[in-house]
JSON list of C-alpha atoms in Angstrom, two decimals:
[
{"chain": "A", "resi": 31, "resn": "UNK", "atom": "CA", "xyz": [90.34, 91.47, 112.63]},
{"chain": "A", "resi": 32, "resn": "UNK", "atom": "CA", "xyz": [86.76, 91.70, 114.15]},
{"chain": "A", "resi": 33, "resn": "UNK", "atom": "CA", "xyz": [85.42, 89.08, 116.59]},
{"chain": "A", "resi": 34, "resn": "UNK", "atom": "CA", "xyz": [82.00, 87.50, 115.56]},
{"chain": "A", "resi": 35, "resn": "UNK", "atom": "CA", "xyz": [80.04, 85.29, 116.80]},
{"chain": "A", "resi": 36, "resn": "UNK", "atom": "CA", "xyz": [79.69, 81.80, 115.20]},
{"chain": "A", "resi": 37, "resn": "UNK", "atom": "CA", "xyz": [75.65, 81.61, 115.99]},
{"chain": "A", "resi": 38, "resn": "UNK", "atom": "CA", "xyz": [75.32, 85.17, 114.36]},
{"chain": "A", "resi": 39, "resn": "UNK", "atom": "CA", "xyz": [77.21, 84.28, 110.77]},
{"chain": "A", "resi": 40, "resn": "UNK", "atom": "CA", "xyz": [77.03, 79.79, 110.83]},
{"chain": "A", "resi": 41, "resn": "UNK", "atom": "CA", "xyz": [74.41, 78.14, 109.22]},
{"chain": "A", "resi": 42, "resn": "UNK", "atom": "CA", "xyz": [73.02, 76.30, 112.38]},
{"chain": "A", "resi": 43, "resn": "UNK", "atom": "CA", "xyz": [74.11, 72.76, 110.97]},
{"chain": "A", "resi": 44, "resn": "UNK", "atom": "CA", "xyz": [77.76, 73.75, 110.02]},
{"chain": "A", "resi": 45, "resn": "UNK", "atom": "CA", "xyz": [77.85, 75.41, 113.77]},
{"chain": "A", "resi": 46, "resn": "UNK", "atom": "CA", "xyz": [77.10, 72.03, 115.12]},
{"chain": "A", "resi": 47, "resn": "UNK", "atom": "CA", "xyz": [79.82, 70.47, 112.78]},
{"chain": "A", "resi": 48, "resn": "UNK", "atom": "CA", "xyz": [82.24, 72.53, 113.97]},
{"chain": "A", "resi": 49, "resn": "UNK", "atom": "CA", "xyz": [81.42, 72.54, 117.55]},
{"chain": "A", "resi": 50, "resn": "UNK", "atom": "CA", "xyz": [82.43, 68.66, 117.46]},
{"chain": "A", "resi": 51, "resn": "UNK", "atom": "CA", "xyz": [85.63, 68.93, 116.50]},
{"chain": "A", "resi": 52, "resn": "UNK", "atom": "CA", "xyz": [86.33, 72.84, 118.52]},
{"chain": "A", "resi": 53, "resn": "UNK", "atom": "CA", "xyz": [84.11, 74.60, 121.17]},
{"chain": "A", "resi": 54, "resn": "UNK", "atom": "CA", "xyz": [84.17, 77.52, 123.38]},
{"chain": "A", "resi": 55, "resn": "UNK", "atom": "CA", "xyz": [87.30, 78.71, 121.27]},
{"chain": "A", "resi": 56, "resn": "UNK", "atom": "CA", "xyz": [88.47, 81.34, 119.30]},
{"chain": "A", "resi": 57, "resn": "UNK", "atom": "CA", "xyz": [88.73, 80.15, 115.47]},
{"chain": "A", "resi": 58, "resn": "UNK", "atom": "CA", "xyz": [90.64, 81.64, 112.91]},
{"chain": "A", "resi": 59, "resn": "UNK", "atom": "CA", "xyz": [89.07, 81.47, 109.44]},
{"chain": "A", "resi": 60, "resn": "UNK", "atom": "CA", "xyz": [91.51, 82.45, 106.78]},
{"chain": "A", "resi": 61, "resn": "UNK", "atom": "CA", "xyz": [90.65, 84.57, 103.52]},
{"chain": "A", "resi": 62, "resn": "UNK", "atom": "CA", "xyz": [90.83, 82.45, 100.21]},
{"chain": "A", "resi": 63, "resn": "UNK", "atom": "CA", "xyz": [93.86, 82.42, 98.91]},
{"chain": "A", "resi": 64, "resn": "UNK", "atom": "CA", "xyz": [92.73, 84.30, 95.62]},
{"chain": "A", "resi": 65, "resn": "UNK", "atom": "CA", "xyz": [91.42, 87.04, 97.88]},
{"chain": "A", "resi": 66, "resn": "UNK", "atom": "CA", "xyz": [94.86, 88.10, 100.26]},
{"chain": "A", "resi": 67, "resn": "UNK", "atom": "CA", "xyz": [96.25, 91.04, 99.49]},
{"chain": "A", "resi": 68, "resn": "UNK", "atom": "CA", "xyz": [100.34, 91.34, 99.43]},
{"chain": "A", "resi": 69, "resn": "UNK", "atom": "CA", "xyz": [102.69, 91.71, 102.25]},
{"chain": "A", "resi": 70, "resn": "UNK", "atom": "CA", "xyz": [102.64, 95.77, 103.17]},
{"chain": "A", "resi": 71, "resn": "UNK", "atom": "CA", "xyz": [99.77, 96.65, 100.90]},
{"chain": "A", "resi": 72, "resn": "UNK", "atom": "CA", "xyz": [97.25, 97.89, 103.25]},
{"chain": "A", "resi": 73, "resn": "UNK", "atom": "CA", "xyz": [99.91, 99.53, 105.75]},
{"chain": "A", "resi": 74, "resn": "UNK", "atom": "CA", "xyz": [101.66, 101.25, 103.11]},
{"chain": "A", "resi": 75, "resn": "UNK", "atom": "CA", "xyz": [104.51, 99.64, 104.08]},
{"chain": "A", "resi": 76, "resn": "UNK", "atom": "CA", "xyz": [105.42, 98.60, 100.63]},
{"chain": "A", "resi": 77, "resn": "UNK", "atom": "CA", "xyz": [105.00, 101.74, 98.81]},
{"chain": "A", "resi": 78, "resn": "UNK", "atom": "CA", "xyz": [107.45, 103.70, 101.71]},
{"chain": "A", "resi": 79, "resn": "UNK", "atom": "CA", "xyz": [109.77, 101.14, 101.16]},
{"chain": "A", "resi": 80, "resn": "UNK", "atom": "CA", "xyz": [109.51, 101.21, 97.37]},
{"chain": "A", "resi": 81, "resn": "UNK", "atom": "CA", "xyz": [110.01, 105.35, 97.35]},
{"chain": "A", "resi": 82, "resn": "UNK", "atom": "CA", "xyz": [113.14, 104.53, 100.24]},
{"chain": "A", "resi": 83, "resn": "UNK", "atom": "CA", "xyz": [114.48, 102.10, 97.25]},
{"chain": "A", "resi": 84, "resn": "UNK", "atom": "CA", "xyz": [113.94, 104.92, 94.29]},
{"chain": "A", "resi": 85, "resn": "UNK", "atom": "CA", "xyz": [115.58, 107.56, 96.07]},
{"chain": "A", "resi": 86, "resn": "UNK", "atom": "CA", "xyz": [118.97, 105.19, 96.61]},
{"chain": "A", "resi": 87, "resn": "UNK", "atom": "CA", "xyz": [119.13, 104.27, 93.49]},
{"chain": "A", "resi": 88, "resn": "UNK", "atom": "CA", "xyz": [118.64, 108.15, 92.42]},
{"chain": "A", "resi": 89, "resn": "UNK", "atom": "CA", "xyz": [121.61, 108.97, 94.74]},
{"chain": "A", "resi": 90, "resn": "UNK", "atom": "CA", "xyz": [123.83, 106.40, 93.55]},
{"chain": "A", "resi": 91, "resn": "UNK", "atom": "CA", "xyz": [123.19, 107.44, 90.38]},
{"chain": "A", "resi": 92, "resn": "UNK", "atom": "CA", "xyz": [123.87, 111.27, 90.82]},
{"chain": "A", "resi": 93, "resn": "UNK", "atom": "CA", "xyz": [127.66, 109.97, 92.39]},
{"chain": "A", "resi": 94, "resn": "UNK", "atom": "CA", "xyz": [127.02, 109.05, 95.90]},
{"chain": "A", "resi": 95, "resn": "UNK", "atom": "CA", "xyz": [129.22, 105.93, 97.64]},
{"chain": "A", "resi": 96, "resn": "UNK", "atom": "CA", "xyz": [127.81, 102.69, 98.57]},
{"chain": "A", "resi": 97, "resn": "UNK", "atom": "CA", "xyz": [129.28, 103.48, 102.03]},
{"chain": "A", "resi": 98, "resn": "UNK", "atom": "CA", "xyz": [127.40, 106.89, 101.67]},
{"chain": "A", "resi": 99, "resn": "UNK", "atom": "CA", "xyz": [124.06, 105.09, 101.11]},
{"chain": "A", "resi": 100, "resn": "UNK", "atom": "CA", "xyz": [124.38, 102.64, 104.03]},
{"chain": "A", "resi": 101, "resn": "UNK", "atom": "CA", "xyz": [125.02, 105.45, 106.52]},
{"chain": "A", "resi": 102, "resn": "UNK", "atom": "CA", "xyz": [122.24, 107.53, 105.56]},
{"chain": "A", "resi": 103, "resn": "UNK", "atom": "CA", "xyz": [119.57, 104.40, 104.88]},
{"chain": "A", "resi": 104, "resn": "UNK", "atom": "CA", "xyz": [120.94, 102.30, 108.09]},
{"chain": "A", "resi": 105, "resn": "UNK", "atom": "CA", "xyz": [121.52, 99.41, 105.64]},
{"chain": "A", "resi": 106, "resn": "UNK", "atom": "CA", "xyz": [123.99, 96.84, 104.97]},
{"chain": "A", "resi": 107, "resn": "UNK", "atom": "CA", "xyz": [126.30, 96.92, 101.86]},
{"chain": "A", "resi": 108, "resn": "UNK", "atom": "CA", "xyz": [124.60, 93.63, 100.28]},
{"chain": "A", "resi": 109, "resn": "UNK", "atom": "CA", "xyz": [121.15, 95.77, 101.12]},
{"chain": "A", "resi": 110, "resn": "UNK", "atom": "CA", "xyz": [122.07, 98.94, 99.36]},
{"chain": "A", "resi": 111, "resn": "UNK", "atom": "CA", "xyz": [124.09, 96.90, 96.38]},
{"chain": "A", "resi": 112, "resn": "UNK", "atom": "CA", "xyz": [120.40, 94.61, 96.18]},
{"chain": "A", "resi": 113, "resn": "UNK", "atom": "CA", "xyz": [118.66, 97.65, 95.54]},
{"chain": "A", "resi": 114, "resn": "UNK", "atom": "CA", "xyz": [120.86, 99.25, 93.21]},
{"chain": "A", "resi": 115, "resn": "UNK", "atom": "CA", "xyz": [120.93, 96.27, 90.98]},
{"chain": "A", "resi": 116, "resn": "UNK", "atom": "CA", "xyz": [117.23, 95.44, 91.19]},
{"chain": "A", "resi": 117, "resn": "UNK", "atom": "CA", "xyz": [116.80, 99.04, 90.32]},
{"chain": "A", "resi": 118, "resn": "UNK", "atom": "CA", "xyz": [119.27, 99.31, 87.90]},
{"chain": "A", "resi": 119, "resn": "UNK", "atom": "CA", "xyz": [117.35, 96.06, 86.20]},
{"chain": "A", "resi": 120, "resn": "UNK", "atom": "CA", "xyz": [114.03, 97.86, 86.05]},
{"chain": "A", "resi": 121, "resn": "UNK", "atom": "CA", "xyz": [114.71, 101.36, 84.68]},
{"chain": "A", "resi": 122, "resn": "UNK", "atom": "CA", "xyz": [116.88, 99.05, 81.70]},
{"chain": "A", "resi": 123, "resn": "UNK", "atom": "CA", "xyz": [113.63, 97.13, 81.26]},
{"chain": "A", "resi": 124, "resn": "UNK", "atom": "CA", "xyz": [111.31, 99.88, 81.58]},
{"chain": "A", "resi": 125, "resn": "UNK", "atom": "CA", "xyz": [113.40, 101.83, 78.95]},
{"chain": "A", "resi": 126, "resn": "UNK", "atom": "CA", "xyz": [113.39, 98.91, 76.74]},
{"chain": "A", "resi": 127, "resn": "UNK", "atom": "CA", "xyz": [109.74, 98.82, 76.44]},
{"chain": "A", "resi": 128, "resn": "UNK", "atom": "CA", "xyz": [109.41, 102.33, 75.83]},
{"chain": "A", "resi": 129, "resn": "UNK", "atom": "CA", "xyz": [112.03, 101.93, 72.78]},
{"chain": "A", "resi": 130, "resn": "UNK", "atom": "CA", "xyz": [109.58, 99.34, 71.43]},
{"chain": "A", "resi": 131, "resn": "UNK", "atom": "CA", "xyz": [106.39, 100.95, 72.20]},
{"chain": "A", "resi": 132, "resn": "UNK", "atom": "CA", "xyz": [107.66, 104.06, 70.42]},
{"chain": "A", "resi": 133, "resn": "UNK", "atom": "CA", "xyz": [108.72, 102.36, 67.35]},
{"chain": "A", "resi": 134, "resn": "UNK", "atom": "CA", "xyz": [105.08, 101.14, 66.99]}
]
């Protein structure tokens, strides 16, 4: 987040509104709400995390232990069986729309 000055960006009359009610202070101005991007977007948080989740499931699926998984991923049980089933969920539905997609 870059620091800017309120003379260089305000309209001189809202800089005088706002200087009644906060001066000399460091004002956060928050993006529309339309505008924010999702949690781990930008960091590519979410995408490493999404990749971590494929590759579970992908183990779990070729035979590997739920105790397996939470050794190698440092997770809990509930954490590795939440991923599994959200997983498991997805390929189904993802499968499902290729079935109907194919028959048109």
């Amino acid at each position: 987040m870059n620091y800017k000055n309120g003379r260089d960006v305000l309209p001189p009359s809202l800089l005088k509104e706002l200087q009644k009610h906060i001066e000399g202070e460091l004002i956060y101005i928050p993006k529309r709400s339309n505008e924010r991007v999702g949690w781990g977007v930008n960091s590519g948080t979410r995408q490493m995390i999404e990749r971590r989740n494929e590759e579970i499931f992908a183990l779990h699926c070729q035979g590997h232990s739920i105790e397996y998984l939470k050794q190698a991923f440092h997770l809990s049980q509930e954490s590795i069986r939440k991923v599994i089933f959200k997983k498991r969920s997805e390929h189904a539905e993802d499968a499902s729309k290729q079935k109907v997609s194919a028959r048109q």
